Short mmCIF file of C-alpha atoms in Angstrom, two decimals:
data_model
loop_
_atom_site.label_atom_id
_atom_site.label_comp_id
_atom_site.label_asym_id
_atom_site.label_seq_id
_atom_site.Cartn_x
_atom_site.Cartn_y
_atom_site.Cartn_z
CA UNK G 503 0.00 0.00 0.00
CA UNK G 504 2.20 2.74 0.86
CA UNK G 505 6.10 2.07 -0.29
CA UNK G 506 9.15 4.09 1.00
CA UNK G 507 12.81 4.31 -0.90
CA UNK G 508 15.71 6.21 0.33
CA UNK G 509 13.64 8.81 2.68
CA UNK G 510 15.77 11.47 4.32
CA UNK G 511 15.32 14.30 6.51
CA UNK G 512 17.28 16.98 7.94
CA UNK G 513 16.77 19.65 10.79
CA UNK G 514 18.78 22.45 10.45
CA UNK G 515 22.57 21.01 10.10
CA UNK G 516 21.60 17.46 11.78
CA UNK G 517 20.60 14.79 9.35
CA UNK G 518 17.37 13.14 11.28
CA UNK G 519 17.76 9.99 9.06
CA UNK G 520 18.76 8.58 6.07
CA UNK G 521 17.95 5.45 3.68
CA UNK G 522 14.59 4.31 5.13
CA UNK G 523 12.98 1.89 3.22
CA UNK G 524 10.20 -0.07 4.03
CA UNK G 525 7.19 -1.59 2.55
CA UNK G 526 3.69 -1.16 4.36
CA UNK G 527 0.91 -3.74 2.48
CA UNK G 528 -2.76 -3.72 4.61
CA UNK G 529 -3.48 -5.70 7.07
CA UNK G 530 -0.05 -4.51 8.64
CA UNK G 531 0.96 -2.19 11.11
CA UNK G 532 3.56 -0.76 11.82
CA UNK G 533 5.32 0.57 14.84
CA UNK G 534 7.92 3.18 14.71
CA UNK G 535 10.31 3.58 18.02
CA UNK G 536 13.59 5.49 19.09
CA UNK G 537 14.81 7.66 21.70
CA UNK G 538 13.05 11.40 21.55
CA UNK G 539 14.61 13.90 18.75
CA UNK G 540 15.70 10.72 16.28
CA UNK G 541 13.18 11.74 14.01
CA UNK G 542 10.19 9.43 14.82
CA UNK G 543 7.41 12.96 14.26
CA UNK G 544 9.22 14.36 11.37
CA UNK G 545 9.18 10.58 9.49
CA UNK G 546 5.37 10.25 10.12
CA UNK G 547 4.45 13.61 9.32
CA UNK G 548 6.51 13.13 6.18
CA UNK G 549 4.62 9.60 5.01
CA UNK G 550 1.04 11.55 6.40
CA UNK G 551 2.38 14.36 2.93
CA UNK G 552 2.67 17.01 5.48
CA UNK G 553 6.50 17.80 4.76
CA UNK G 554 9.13 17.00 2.57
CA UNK G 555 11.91 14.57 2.48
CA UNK G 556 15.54 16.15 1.84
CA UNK G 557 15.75 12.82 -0.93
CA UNK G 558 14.08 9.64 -1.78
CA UNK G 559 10.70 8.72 -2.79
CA UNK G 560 7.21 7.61 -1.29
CA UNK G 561 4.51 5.65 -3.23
CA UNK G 562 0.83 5.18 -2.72
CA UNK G 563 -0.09 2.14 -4.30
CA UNK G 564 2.83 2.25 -6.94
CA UNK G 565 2.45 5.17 -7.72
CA UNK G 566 4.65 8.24 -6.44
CA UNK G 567 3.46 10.32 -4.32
CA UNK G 568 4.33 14.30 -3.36
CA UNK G 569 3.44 16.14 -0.07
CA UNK G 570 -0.26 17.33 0.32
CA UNK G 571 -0.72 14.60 -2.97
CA UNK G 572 -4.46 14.20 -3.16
CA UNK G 573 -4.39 9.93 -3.23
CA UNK G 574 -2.44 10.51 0.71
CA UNK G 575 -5.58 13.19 1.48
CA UNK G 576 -7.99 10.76 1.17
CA UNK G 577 -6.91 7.50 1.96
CA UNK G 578 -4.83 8.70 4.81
CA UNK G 579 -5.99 9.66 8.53
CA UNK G 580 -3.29 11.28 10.31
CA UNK G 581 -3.40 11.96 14.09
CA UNK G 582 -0.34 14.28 15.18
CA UNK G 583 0.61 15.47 18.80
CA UNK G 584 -2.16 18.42 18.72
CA UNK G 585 -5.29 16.86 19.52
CA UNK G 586 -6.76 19.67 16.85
CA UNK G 587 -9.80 20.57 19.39
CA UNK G 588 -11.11 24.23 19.96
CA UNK G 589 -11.66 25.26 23.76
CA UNK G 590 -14.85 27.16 22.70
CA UNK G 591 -16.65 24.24 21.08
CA UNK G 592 -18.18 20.81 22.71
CA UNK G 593 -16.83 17.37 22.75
CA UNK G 594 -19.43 16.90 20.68
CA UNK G 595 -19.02 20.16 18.12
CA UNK G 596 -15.22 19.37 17.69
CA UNK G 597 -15.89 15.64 16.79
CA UNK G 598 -18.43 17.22 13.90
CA UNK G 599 -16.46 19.25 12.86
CA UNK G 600 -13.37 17.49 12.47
CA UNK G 601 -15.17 14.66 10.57
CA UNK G 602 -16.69 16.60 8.46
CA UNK G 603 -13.42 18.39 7.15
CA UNK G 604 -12.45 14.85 5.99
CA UNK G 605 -15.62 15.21 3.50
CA UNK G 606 -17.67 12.70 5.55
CA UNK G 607 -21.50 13.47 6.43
CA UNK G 608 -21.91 12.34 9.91
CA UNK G 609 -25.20 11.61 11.92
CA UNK G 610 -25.76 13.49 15.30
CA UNK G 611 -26.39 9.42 16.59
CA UNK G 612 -23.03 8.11 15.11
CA UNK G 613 -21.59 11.16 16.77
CA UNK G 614 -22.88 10.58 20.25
CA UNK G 615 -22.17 6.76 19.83
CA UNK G 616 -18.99 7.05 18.98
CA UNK G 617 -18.12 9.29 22.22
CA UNK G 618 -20.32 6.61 23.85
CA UNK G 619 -17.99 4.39 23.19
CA UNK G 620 -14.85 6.47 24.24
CA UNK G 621 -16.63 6.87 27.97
CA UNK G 622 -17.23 10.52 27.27
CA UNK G 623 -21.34 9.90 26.75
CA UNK G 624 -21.99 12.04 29.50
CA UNK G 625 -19.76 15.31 28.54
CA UNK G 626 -21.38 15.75 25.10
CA UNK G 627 -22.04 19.77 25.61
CA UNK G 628 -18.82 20.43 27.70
CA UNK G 629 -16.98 22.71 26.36
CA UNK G 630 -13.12 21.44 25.46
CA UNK G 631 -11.35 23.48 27.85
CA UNK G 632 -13.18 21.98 30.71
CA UNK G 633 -11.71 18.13 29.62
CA UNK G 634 -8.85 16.57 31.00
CA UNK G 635 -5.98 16.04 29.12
CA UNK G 636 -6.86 12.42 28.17
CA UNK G 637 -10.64 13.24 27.49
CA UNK G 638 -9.13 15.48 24.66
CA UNK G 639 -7.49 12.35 23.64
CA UNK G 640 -10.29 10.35 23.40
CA UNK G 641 -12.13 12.87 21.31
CA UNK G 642 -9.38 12.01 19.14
CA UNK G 643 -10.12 8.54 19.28
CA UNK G 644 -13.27 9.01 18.08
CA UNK G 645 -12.56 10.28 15.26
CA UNK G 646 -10.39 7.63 14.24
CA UNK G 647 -13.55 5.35 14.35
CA UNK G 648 -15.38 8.03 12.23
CA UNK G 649 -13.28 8.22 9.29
CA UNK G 650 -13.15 5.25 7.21
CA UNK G 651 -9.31 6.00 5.48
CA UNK G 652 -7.54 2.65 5.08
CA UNK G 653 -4.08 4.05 6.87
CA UNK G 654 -3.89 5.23 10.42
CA UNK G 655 -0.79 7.77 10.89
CA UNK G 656 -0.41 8.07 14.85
CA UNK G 657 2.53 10.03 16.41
CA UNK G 658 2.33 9.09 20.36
CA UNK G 659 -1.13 7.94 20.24
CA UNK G 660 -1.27 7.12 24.12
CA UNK G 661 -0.28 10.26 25.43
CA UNK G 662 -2.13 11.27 28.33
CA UNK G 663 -4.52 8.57 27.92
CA UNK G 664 -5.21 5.91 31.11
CA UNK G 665 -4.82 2.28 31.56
CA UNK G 666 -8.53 1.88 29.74
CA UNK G 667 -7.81 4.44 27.10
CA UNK G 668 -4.37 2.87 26.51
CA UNK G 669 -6.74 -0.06 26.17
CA UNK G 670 -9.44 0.76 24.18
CA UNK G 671 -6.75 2.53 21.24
CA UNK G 672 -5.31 -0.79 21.17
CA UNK G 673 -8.63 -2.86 20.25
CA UNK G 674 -8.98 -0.18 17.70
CA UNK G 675 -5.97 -0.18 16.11
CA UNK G 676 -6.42 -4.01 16.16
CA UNK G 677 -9.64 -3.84 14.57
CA UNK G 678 -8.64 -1.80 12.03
CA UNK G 679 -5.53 -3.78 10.95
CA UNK G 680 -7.72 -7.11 11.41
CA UNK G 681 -10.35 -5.07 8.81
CA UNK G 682 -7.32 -4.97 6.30
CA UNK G 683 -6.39 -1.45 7.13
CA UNK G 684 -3.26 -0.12 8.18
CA UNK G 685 -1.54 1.71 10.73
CA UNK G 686 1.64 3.67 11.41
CA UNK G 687 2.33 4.46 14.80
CA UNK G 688 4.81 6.09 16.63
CA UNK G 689 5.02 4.91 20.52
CA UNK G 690 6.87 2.90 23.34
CA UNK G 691 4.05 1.46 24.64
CA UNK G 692 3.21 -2.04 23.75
CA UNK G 693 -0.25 -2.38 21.93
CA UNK G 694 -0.74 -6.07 21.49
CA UNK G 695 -1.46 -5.63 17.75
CA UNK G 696 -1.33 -8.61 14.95
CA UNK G 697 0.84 -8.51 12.11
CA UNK G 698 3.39 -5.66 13.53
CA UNK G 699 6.38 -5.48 12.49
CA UNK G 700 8.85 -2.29 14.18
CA UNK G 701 11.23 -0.20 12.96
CA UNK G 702 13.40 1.15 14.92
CA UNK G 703 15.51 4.49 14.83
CA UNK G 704 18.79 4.84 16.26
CA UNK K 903 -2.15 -4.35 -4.00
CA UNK K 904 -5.31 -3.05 -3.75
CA UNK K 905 -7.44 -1.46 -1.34
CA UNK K 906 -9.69 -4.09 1.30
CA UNK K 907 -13.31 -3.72 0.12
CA UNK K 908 -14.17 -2.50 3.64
CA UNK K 909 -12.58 0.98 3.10
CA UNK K 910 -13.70 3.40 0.27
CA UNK K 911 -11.19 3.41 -2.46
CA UNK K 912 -11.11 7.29 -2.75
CA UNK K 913 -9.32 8.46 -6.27
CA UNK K 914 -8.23 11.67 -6.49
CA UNK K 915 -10.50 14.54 -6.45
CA UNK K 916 -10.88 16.25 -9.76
CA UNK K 917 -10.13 20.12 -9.71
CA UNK K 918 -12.69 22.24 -7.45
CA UNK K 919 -14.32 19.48 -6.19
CA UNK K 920 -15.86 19.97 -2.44
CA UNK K 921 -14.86 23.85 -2.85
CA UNK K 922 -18.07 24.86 -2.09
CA UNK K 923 -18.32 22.47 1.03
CA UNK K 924 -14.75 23.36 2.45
CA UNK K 925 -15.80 27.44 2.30
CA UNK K 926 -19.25 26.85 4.16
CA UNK K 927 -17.04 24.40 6.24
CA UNK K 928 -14.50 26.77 7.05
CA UNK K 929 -16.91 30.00 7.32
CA UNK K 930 -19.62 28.36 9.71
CA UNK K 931 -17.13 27.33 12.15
CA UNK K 932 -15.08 30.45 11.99
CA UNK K 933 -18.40 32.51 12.52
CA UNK K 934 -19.47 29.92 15.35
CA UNK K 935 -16.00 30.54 17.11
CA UNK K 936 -16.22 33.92 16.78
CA UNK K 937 -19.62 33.92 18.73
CA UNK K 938 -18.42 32.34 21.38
CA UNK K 939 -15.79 34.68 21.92
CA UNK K 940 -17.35 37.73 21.89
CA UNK K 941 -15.39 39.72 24.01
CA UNK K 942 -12.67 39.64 21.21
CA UNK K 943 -15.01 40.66 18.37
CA UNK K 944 -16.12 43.66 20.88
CA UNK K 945 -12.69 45.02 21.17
CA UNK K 946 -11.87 44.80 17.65
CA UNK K 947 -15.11 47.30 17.03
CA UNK K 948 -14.27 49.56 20.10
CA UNK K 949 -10.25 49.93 18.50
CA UNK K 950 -11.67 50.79 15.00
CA UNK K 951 -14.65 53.53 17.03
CA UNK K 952 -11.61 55.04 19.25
CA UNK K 953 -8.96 55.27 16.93
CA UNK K 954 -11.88 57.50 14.70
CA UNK K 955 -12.97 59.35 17.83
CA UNK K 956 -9.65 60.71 19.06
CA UNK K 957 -8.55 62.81 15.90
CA UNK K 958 -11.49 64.97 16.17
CA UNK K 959 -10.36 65.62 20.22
CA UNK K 960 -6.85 66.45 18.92
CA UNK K 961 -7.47 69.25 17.23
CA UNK K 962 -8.96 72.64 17.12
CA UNK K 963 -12.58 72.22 15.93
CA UNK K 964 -12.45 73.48 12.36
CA UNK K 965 -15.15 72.60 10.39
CA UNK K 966 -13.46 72.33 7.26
CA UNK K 967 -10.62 70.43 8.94
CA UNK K 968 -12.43 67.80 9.63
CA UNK K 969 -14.15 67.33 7.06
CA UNK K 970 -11.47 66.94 5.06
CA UNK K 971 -9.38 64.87 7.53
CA UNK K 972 -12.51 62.22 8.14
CA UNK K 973 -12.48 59.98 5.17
CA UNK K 974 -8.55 59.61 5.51
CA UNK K 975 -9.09 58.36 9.16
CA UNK K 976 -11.88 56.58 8.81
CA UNK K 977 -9.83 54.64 6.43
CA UNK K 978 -7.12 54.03 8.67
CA UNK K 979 -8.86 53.04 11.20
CA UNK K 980 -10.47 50.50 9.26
CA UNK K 981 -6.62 48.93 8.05
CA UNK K 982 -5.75 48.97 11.74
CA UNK K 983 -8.89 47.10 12.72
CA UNK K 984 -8.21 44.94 9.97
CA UNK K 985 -4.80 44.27 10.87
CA UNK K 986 -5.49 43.40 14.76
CA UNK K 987 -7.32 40.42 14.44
CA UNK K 988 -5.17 39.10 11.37
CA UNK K 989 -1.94 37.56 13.57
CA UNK K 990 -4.98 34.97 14.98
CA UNK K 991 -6.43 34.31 11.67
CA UNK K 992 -4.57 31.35 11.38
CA UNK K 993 -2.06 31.35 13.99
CA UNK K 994 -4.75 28.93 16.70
CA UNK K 995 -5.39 26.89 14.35
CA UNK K 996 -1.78 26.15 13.86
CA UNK K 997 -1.26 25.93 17.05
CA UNK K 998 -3.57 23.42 17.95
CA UNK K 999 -3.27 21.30 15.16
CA UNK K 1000 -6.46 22.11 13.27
CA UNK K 1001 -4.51 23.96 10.40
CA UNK K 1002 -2.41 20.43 9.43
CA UNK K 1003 -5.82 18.74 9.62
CA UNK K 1004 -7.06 21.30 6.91
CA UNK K 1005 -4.10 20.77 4.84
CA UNK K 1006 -4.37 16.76 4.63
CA UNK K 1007 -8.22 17.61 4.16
CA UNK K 1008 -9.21 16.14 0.81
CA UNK K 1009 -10.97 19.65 0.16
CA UNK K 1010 -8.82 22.34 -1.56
CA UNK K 1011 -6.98 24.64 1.02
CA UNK K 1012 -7.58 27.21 -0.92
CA UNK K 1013 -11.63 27.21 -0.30
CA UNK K 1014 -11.29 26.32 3.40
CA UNK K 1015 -9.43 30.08 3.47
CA UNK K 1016 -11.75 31.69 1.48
CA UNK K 1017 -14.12 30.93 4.04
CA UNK K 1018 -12.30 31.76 7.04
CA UNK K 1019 -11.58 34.98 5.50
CA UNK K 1020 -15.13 35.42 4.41
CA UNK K 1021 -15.73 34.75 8.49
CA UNK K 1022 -13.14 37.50 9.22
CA UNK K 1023 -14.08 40.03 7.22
CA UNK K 1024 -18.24 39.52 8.19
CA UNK K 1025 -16.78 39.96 11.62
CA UNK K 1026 -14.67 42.31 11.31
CA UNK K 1027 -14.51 44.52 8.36
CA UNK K 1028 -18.42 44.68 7.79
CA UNK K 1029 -18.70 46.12 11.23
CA UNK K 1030 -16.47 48.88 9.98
CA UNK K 1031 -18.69 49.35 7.09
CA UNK K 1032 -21.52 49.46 8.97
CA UNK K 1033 -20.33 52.29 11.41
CA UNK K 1034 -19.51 54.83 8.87
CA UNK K 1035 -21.82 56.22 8.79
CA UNK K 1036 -22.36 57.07 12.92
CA UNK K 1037 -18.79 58.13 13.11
CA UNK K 1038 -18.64 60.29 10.11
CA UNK K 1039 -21.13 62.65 12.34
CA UNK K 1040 -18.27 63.60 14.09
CA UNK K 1041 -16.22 65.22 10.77
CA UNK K 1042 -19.39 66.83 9.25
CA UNK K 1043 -19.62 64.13 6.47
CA UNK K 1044 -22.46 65.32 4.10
CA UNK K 1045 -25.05 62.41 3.00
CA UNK K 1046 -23.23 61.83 -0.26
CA UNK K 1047 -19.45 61.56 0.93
CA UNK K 1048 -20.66 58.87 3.60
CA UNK K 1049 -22.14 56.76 0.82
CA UNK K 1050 -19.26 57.11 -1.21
CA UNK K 1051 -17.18 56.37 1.82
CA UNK K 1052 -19.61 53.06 2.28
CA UNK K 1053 -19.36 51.73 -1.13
CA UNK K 1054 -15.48 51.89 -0.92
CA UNK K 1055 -15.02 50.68 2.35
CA UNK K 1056 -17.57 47.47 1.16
CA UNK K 1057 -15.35 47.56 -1.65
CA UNK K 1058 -11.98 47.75 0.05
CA UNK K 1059 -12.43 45.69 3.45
CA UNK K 1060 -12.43 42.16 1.92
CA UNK K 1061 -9.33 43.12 0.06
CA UNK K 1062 -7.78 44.05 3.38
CA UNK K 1063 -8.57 40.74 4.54
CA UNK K 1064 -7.68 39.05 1.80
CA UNK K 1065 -3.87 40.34 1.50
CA UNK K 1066 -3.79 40.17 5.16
CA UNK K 1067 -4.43 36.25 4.76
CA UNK K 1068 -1.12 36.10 2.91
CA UNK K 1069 1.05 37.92 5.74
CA UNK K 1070 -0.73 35.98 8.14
CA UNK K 1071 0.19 32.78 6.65
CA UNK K 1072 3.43 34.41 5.96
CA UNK K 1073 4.48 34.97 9.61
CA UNK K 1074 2.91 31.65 11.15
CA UNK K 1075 5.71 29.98 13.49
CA UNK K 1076 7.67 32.51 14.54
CA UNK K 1077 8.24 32.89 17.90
CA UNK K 1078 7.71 36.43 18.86
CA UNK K 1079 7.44 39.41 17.01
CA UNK K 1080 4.73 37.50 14.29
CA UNK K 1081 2.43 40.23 14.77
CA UNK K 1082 4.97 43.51 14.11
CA UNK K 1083 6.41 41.76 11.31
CA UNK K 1084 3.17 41.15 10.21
CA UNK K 1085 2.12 44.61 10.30
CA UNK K 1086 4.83 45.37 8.34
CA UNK K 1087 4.62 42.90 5.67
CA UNK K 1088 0.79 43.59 5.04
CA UNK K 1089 0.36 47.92 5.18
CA UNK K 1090 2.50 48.67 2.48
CA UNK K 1091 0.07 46.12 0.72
CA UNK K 1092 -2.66 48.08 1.88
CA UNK K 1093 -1.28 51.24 0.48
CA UNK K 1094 -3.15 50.94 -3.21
CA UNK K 1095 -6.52 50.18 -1.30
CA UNK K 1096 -6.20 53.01 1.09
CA UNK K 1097 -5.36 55.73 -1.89
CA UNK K 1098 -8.16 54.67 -4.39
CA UNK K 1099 -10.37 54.67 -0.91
CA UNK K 1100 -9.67 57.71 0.58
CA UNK K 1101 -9.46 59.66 -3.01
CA UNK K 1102 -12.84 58.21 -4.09
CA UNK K 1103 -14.43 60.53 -0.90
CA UNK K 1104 -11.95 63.49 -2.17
CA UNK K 1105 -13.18 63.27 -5.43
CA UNK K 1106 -16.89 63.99 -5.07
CA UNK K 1107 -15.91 67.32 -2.91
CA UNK K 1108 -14.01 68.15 -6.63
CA UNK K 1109 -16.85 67.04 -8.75
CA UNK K 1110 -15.15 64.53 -9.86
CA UNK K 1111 -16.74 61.19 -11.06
CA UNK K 1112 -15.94 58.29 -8.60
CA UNK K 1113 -16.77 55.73 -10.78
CA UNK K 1114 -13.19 55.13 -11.66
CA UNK K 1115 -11.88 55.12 -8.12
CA UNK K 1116 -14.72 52.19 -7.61
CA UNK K 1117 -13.67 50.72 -10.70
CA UNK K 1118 -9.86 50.13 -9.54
CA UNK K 1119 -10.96 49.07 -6.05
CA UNK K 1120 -13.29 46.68 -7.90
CA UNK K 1121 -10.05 45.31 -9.71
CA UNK K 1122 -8.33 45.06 -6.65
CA UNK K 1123 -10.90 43.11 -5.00
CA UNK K 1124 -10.98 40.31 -8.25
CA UNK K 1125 -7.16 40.52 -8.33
CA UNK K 1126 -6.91 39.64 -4.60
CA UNK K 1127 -9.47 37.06 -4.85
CA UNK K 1128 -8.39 35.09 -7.71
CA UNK K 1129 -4.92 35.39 -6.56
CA UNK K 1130 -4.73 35.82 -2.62
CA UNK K 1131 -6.30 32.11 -1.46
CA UNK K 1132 -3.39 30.30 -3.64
CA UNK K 1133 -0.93 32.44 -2.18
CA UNK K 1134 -2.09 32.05 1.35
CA UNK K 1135 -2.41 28.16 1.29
CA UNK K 1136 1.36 28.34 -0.08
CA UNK K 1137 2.62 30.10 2.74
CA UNK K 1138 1.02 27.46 5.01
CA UNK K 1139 2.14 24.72 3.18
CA UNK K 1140 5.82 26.11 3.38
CA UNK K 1141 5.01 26.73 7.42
CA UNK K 1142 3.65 23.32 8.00
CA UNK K 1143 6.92 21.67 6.38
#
């Protein structure tokens, strides 16, 4: 599904990384670890087409692929370490919205099942700023369940969330990859997932 | 390799597509933010009705003065109000995230900031149009120059807005200083709006026709919007990498 060659990056005068390659097909996930500031964000905001590499090439289903390239847009659902939520708006309003930007129509029942499900049924109409850290997590986890894209890009998924959130992303990260999607995930904790392979930075 | 039937295989969107949903996306919820923080909008109004109000106490009441000072001010006061809600145009929603989300949206960037400048310039330029009128009392306006002074501040605001997209996008991620730089980088943009503007006023006093004043702040206004969307979702492209 999605095919790296020769990736590099550089920050500043310190090259991040060089000659990653690696082969992603569904039905696989993988999970990307290494000590902090080795380049785990700025290799999964790369492959999400949010920035670009200093060299090499990325492919989408054999076929290349450029930052912001419309076939990553919409096949790709990419969480990154800002949970993207506005202080002003409900649980509820900021899981609408952020569907919706990914072009999907959304029920005000899937909505309110899907925060159901994430235990935060009961603070529909509370505004963001009054959540705990890991309650603005979970928002986020619902919205994974909301938008069907076949890859999952997730850079420290289980920050902030509890032993039962930690939880609960794992069954859905296995449930996706069991579905014969895909996920990319950076993290040190382990998830329990089928068919993972790691790759590891030094 | 293809796609499991259980996820949509999405092509790629053919040119425009979803442009009108991404600009009623990105105006509702820009308009719906700005409601709930009112207080902000408020202040934005009360800068652009003080900044008018003090010129008039700074100087000897001349009649004439002021009546051909008040268009000019009016004017700037409207690029200043403009210009101090344009550093948080964009710069929230890069910092919470919501901006890369709109950039990996399969909508065209460029819609999604037509319509959150559409939302800031209903907030806050159209409020500037619509108080003309009250504060031209205080320079003597006559009935005609305020109109005139209404149809080319309707004219001129969106452009403001619509440059000032392009330095706000322009100075996302820095550190400090964002909004000085951006003040910097956007009035000498609004110089061409502010002449044909303030001259269209002038030139009824002369007798002269104002049609062509409208007429170039017309052009402005396609220029800018043809052009000033593509530019903008550039510059956050370039500040995302």
């Amino acid at each position: 599904m999605l095919e790296v060659k020769n990736l590099a990056a550089r920050r500043g005068h310190i090259t991040l990384f060089d000659q990653v390659n690696f082969r992603l097909s569904a039905g696989e996930a993988l999970v990307v670890t290494g000590a902090n500031g080795t380049g785990k964000t700025t290799l999964l905001r790369m492959l999400a087409g949010l920035s670009h590499p200093l060299s090499g090439k990325m492919f989408w289903q054999e076929q290349e692929v450029r930052p912001f390239d419309p076939l990553l847009r919409n096949n790709i659902n990419f969480a990154g370490h800002a949970p993207s939520l506005k202080d002003e708006l409900t649980a509820e309003e900021n899981l609408e919205i952020l569907v919706r930007l990914t072009g999907e129509s959304v029920s005000r029942q899937t909505l309110r099942d899907a925060l159901d499900k994430v235990a935060l049924g009961a603070r529909l109409n509370v505004p963001a700023r009054s959540l705990s850290q890991g309650q603005r997590r979970r928002i986020g986890l619902a919205r994974l369940t909301l938008i069907p894209r076949v890859l999952w890009i997730l850079d420290e998924p289980v920050t902030a969330l509890d032993v039962a959130g930690i939880a609960l992303l794992g069954e859905m990260m296995a449930s996706h990859v069991k579905a014969g999607g895909s996920v990319i995930a950076a993290t040190h904790q382990s998830l329990d997932l089928p068919n993972v392979r790691s790759f590891s930075f030094q | 390799m293809n796609t499991p039937a259980s996820f949509p295989t999405r092509s790629a969107y053919a040119f425009g597509d979803g442009a009108l949903s991404a600009f009623s996306w990105a105006l509702r919820r820009d308009l719906r933010l700005a409601m709930r923080s009112r207080a902000e909008l408020g202040v934005q109004i009360l800068f652009y009705i003080i900044v008018v109000a003090l010129f008039p106490l700074s100087m000897a009441p001349d009649h004439q003065l002021l009546l051909l000072l008040g268009p000019g001010v009016l004017w700037v006061a409207a690029l200043l109000a403009s210009l101090l809600s344009l550093s948080r145009l964009f710069a929230n929603d890069f910092a919470d995230g919501t901006l890369e989300q709109m950039a990996l949206s399969p909508w065209p960037l460029s819609a999604l900031i037509l319509g959150k400048v559409a939302a800031h310039w209903l907030t806050t330029g159209l409020p500037v149009v619509l108080l003309a009128p009250l504060l031209s009392i205080q320079y003597a306006l006559e009935a005609e120059a305020v109109k005139v002074l209404m149809m080319g501040l309707l004219i001129g605001t969106p452009v403001l807005s619509l440059l000032g997209a392009i330095g706000a996008a322009l100075t996302l991620g820095l550190r400090s200083g964002g909004g000085s730089l951006l003040a910097l980088l956007v009035l000498p943009l609004y110089v061409p709006i502010l002449i044909f503007g303030a001259a269209s006023v002038d030139g009824i006093r002369g007798g002269i026709d104002v049609s062509s004043n409208f007429a170039l702040l017309g052009a402005g206004l396609l220029l800018a919007l043809v052009g000033a969307p593509f530019a903008t979702s550039a510059a956050i492209r370039i500040a995302l990498d």
